[in-house]
Structure formats: structure tokens, C-alpha cells
PDB file of C-alpha atoms in Angstrom:
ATOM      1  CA  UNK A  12      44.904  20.459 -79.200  1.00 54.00           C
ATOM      2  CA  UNK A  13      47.009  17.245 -77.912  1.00 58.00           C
ATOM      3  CA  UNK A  14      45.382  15.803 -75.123  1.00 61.00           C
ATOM      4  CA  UNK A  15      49.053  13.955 -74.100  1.00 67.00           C
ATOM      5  CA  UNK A  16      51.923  16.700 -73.345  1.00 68.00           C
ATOM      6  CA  UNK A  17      55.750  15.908 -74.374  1.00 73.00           C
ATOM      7  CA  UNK A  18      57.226  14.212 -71.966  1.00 79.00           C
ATOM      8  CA  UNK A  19      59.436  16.781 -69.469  1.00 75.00           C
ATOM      9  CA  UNK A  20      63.450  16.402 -69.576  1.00 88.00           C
ATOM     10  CA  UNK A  21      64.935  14.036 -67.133  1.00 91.00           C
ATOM     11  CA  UNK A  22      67.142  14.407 -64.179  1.00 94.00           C
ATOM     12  CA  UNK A  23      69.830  12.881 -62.309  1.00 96.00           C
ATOM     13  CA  UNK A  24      71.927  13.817 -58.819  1.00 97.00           C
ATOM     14  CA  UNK A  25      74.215  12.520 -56.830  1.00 98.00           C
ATOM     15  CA  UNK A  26      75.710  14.025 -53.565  1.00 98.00           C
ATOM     16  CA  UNK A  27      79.393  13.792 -52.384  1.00 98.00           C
ATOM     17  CA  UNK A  28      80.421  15.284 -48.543  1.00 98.00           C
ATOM     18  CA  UNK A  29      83.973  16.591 -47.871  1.00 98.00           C
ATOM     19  CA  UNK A  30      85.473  16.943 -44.255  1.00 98.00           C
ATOM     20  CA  UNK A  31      87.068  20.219 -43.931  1.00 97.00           C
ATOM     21  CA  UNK A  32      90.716  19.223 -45.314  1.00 97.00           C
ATOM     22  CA  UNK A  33      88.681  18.224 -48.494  1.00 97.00           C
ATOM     23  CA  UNK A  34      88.770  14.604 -47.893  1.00 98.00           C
ATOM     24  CA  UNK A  35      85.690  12.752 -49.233  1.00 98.00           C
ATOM     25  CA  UNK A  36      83.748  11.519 -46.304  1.00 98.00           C
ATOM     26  CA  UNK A  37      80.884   9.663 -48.717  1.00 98.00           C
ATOM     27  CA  UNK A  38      79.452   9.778 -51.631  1.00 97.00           C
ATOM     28  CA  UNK A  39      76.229   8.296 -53.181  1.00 96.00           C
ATOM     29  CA  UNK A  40      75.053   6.843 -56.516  1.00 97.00           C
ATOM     30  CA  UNK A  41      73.526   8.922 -59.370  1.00 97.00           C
ATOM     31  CA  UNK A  42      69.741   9.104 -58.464  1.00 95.00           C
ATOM     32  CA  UNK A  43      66.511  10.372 -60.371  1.00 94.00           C
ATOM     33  CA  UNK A  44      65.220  13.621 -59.875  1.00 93.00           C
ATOM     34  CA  UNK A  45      61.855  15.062 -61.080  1.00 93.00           C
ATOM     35  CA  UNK A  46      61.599  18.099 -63.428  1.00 94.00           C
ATOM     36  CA  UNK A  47      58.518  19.623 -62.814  1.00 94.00           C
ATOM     37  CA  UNK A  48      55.620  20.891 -65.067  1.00 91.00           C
ATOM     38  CA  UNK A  49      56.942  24.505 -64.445  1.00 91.00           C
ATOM     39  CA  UNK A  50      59.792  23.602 -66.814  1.00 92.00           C
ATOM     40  CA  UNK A  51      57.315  23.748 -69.365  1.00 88.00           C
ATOM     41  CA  UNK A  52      55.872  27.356 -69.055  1.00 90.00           C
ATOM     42  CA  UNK A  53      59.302  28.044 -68.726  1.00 93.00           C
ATOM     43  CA  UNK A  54      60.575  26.464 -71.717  1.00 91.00           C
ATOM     44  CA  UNK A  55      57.873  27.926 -73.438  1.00 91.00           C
ATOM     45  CA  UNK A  56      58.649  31.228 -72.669  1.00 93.00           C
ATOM     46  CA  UNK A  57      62.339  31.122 -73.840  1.00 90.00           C
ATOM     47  CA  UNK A  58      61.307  29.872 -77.327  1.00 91.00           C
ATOM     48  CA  UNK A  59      58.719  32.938 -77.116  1.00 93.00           C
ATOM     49  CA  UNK A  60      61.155  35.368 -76.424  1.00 92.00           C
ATOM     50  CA  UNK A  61      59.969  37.058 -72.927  1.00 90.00           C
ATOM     51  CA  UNK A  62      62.139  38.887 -71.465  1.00 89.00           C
ATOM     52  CA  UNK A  63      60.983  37.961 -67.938  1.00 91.00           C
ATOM     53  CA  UNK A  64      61.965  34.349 -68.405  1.00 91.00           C
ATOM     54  CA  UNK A  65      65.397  33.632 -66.584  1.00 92.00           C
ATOM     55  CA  UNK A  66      67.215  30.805 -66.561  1.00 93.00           C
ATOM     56  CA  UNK A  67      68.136  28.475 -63.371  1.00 96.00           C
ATOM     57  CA  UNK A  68      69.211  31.086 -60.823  1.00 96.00           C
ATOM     58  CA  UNK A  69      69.467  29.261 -57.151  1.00 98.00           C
ATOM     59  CA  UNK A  70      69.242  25.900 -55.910  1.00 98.00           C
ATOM     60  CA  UNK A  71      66.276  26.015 -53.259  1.00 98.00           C
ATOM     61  CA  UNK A  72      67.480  23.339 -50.134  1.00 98.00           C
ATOM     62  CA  UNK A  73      65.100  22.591 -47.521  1.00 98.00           C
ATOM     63  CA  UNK A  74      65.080  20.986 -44.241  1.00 97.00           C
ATOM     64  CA  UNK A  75      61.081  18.817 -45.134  1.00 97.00           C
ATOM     65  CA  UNK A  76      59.827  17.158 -42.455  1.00 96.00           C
ATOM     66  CA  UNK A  77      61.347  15.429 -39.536  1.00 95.00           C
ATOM     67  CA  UNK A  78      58.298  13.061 -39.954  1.00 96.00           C
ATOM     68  CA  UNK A  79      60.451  11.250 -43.679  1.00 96.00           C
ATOM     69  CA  UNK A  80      62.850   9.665 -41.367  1.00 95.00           C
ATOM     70  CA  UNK A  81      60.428   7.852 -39.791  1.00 95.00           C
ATOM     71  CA  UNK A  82      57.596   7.346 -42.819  1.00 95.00           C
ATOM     72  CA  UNK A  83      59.377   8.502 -46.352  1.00 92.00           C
ATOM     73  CA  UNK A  84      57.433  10.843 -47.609  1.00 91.00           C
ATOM     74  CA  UNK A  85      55.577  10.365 -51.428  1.00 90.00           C
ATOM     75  CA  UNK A  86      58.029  10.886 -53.918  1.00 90.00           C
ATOM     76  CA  UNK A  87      57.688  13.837 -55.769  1.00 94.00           C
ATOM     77  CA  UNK A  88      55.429  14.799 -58.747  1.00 94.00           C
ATOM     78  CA  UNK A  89      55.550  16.914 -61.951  1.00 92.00           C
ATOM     79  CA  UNK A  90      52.578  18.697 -60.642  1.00 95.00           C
ATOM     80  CA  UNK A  91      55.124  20.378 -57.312  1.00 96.00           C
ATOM     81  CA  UNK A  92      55.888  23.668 -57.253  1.00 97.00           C
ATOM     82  CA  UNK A  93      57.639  24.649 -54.155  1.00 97.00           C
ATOM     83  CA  UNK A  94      59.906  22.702 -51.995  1.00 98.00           C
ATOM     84  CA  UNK A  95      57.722  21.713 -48.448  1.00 97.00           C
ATOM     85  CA  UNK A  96      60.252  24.006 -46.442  1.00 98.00           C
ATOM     86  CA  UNK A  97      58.722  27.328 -46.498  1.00 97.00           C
ATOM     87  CA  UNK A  98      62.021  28.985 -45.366  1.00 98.00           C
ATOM     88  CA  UNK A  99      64.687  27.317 -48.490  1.00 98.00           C
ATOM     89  CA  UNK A 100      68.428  29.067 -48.245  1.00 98.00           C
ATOM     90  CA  UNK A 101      68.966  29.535 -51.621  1.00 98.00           C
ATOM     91  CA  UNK A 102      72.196  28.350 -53.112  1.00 97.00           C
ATOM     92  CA  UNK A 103      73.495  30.904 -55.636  1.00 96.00           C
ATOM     93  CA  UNK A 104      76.503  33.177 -57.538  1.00 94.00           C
ATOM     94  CA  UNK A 105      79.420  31.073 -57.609  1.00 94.00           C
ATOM     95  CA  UNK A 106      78.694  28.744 -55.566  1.00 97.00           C
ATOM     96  CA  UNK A 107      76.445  27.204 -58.345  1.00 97.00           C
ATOM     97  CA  UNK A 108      78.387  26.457 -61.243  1.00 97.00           C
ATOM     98  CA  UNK A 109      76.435  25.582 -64.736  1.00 97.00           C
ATOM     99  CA  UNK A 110      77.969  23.779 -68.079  1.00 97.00           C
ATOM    100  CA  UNK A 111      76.654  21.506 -71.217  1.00 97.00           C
ATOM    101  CA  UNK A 112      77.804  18.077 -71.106  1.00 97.00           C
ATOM    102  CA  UNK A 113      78.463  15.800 -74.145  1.00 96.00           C
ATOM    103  CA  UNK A 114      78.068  12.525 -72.799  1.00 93.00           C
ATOM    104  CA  UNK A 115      79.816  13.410 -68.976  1.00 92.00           C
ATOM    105  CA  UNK A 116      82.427  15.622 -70.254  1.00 96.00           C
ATOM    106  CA  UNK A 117      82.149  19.226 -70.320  1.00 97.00           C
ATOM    107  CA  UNK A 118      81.054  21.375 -73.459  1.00 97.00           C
ATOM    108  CA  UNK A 119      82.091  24.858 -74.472  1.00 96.00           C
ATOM    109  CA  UNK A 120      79.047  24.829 -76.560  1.00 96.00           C
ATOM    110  CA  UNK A 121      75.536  24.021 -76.517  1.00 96.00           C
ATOM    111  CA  UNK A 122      73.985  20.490 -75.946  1.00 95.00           C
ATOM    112  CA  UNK A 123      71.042  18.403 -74.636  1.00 94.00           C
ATOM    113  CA  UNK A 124      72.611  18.060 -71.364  1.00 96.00           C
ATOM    114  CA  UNK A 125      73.273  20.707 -68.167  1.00 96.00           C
ATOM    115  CA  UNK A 126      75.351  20.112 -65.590  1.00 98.00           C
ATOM    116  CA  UNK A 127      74.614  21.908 -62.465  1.00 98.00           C
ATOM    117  CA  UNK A 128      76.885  21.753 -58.905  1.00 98.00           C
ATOM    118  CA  UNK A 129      76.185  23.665 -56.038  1.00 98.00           C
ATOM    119  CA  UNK A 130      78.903  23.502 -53.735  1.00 98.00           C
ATOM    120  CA  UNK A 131      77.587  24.323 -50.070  1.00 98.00           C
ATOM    121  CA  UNK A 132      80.206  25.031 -48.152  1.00 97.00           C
ATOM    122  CA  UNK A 133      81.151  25.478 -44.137  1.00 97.00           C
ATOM    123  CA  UNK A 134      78.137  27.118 -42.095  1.00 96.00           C
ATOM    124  CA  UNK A 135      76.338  26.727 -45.074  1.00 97.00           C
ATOM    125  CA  UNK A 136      73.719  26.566 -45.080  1.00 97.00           C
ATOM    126  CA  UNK A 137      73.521  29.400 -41.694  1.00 96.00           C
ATOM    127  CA  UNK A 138      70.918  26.937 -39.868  1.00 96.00           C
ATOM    128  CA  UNK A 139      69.901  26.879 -36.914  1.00 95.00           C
ATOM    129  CA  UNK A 140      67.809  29.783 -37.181  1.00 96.00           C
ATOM    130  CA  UNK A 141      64.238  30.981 -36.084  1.00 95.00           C
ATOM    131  CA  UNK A 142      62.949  28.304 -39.159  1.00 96.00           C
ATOM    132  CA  UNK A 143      65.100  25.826 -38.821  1.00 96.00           C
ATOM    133  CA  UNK A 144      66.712  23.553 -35.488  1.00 93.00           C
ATOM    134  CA  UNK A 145      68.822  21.990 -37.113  1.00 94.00           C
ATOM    135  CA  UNK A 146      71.358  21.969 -40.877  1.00 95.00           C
ATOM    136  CA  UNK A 147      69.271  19.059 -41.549  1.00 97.00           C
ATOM    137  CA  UNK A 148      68.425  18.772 -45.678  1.00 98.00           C
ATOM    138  CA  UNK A 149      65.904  16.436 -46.756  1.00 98.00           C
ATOM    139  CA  UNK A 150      64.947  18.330 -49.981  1.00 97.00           C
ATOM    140  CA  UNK A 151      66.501  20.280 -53.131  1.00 98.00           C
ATOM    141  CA  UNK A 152      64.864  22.441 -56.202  1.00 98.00           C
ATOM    142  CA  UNK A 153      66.245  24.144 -58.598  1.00 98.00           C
ATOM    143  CA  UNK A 154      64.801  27.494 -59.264  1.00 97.00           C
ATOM    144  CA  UNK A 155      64.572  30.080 -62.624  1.00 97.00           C
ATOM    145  CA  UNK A 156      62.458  33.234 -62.319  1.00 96.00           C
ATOM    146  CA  UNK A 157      59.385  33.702 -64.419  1.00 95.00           C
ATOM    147  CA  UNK A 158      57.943  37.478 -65.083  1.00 93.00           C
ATOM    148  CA  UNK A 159      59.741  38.824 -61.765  1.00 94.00           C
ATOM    149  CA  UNK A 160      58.698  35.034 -59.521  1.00 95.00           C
ATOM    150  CA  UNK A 161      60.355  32.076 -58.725  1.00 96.00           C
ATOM    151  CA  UNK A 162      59.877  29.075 -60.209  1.00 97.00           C
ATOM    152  CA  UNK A 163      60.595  25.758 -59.611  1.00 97.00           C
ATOM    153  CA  UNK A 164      62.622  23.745 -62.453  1.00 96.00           C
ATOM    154  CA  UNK A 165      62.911  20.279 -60.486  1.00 95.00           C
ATOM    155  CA  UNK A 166      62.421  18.396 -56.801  1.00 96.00           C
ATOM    156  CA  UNK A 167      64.163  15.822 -54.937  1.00 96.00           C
ATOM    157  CA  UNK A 168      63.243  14.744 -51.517  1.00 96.00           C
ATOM    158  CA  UNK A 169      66.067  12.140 -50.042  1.00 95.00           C
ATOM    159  CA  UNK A 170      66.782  11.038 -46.677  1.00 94.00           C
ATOM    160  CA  UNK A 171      68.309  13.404 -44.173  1.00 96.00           C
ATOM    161  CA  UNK A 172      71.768  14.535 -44.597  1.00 97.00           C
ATOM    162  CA  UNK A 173      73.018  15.997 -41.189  1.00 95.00           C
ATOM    163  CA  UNK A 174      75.082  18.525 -42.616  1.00 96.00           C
ATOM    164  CA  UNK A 175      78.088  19.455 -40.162  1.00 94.00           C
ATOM    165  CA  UNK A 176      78.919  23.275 -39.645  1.00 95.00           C
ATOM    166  CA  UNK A 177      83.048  22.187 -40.850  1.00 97.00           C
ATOM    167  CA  UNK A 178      81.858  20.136 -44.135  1.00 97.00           C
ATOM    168  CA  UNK A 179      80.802  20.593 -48.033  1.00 98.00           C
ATOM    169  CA  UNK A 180      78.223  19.130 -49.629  1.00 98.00           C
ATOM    170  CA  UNK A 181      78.661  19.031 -53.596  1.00 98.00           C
ATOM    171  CA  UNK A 182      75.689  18.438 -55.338  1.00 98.00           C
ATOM    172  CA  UNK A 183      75.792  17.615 -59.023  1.00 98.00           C
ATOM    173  CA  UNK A 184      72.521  17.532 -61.079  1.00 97.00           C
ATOM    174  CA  UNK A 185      71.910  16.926 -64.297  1.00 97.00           C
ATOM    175  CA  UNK A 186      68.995  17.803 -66.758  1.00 96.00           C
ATOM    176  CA  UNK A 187      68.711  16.183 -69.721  1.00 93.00           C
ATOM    177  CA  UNK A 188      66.353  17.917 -72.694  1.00 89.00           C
TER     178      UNK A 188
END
């Protein structure tokens, strides 16, 4: 046996927010994101054949803790395998939108590359609520079911993006295999 695994796929985000006439009120720079060991079970079970292994289904967001915008919290490792909010909403359906890439321009067939963006739109996500004071998002996962469970795929934690009731976050990520 190999006592040094393959090194996981790579990842890369970056976050635009529209005001409610569409208007881009900012936008950040591509960042890293880390895909997790999961991905590798996962992976795994695809070349096997299992049924039970489903591909990238949601897109976990999470308030964290108001305690990163005071003292950033660690970033995150390969080892993760749940966002810290106990309570995600889950992005999904058509409001998560998945193609290849070659290079940054979309595929109609199979590459190296997938292009995820979640758009989150007005009162999305429905917070405040009994787990949450406040549509405050510190933290994102992508999640694919494994024999009938989530998993998690890959984890940023950022700094807090007060997200309005009126506004849309899009989120693009990028894995790259």
C-alpha cells in the first residue's frame, strides 16, 4: 500500500452581490477553496460503480461563528467534514447550476474542470430563524450524498457577508480534477 495519497482536486471561488435591480454592488477575487478527503471515498465510489454514490447535490452555507470577525478562525483542512453551522440552508434545484469548463469557457462535454454557481437569491437564505439571528454567511460546502448521507465535497470559511433580505449573492466555484 502507498503510504502518500494522490493529491485531492483543487478549488477556486469567488463571490459577486447584486442589489435588487441586478446592479453589481461588489465583487471579490478568485480565492482557494479546500476539497476535502471525502472527495476521495466519493470518487472512489463512482469509479466502483455504487449506486448510492451521487454527485454534488446542494451547496451547504453557514452562518460559523460570530467569534471569526474578531479572531479568523483556522483555515480549513482536508480532514473537515461538516460545515461548523449545525443548521446549513442548503442551496439546491435550479438555483445551483453545474457545467465543464475548458479553460473558463463552458463545455457541452466532459473535462477536468466543474463549474458550479449557486445563485441565492432575495430572503434567501430565510434567516433569522430559531438557529440563526442574523443572514450572516461566514462558511460554504458543497455537498454529494454517499449510500443515502451527506457528504461534504469542499469548505470555505471567509469573512462575514451580511447578506441583505433585497440582494443576490452568486457564488461561482470551481473544482479542478
Amino acid at each position: 500500500m502507498y503510504a502518500t495519497a494522490i493529491p485531492l482536486p483543487t478549488g477556486r471561488y469567488r463571490d459577486v452581490m447584486r442589489g435588487p435591480d441586478g446592479a453589481i454592488l461588489w465583487e471579490r477575487d478568485w480565492r482557494s477553496n479546500v476539497v476535502v478527503a471525502g472527495t476521495r471515498r466519493l470518487l472512489a465510489s463512482y469509479l466502483r460503480g455504487q449506486p448510492t454514490a451521487l454527485g454534488i447535490g446542494a451547496l451547504a452555507i453557514g452562518q460559523g461563528l460570530a467569534a471569526w470577525d474578531v479572531t479568523p478562525p483556522a483555515a480549513p483542512t482536508e480532514a473537515e467534514t461538516a460545515l461548523t453551522d449545525t443548521h446549513p440552508f442548503l442551496v439546491t434545484g435550479a438555483a445551483l447550476a453545474m457545467s465543464f469548463l475548458n479553460g473558463d469557457v463552458v463545455s457541452a462535454t466532459p473535462t477536468n474542470r466543474l463549474q458550479i454557481v449557486a445563485t441565492i437569491g432575495p430572503g434567501v437564505p430565510p434567516w433569522p430563524d430559531g438557529n440563526h439571528v442574523a443572514a450572516n454567511l461566514r462558511e460554504f460546502g458543497l455537498m454529494a450524498t454517499l449510500a443515502g448521507a451527506p457528504l461534504l465535497v469542499n469548505l470555505v470559511r471567509h469573512p462575514v457577508i451580511a447578506k441583505d433580505p433585497l440582494s443576490t449573492l452568486e457564488r461561482t466555484i470551481w473544482l479542478l480534477f
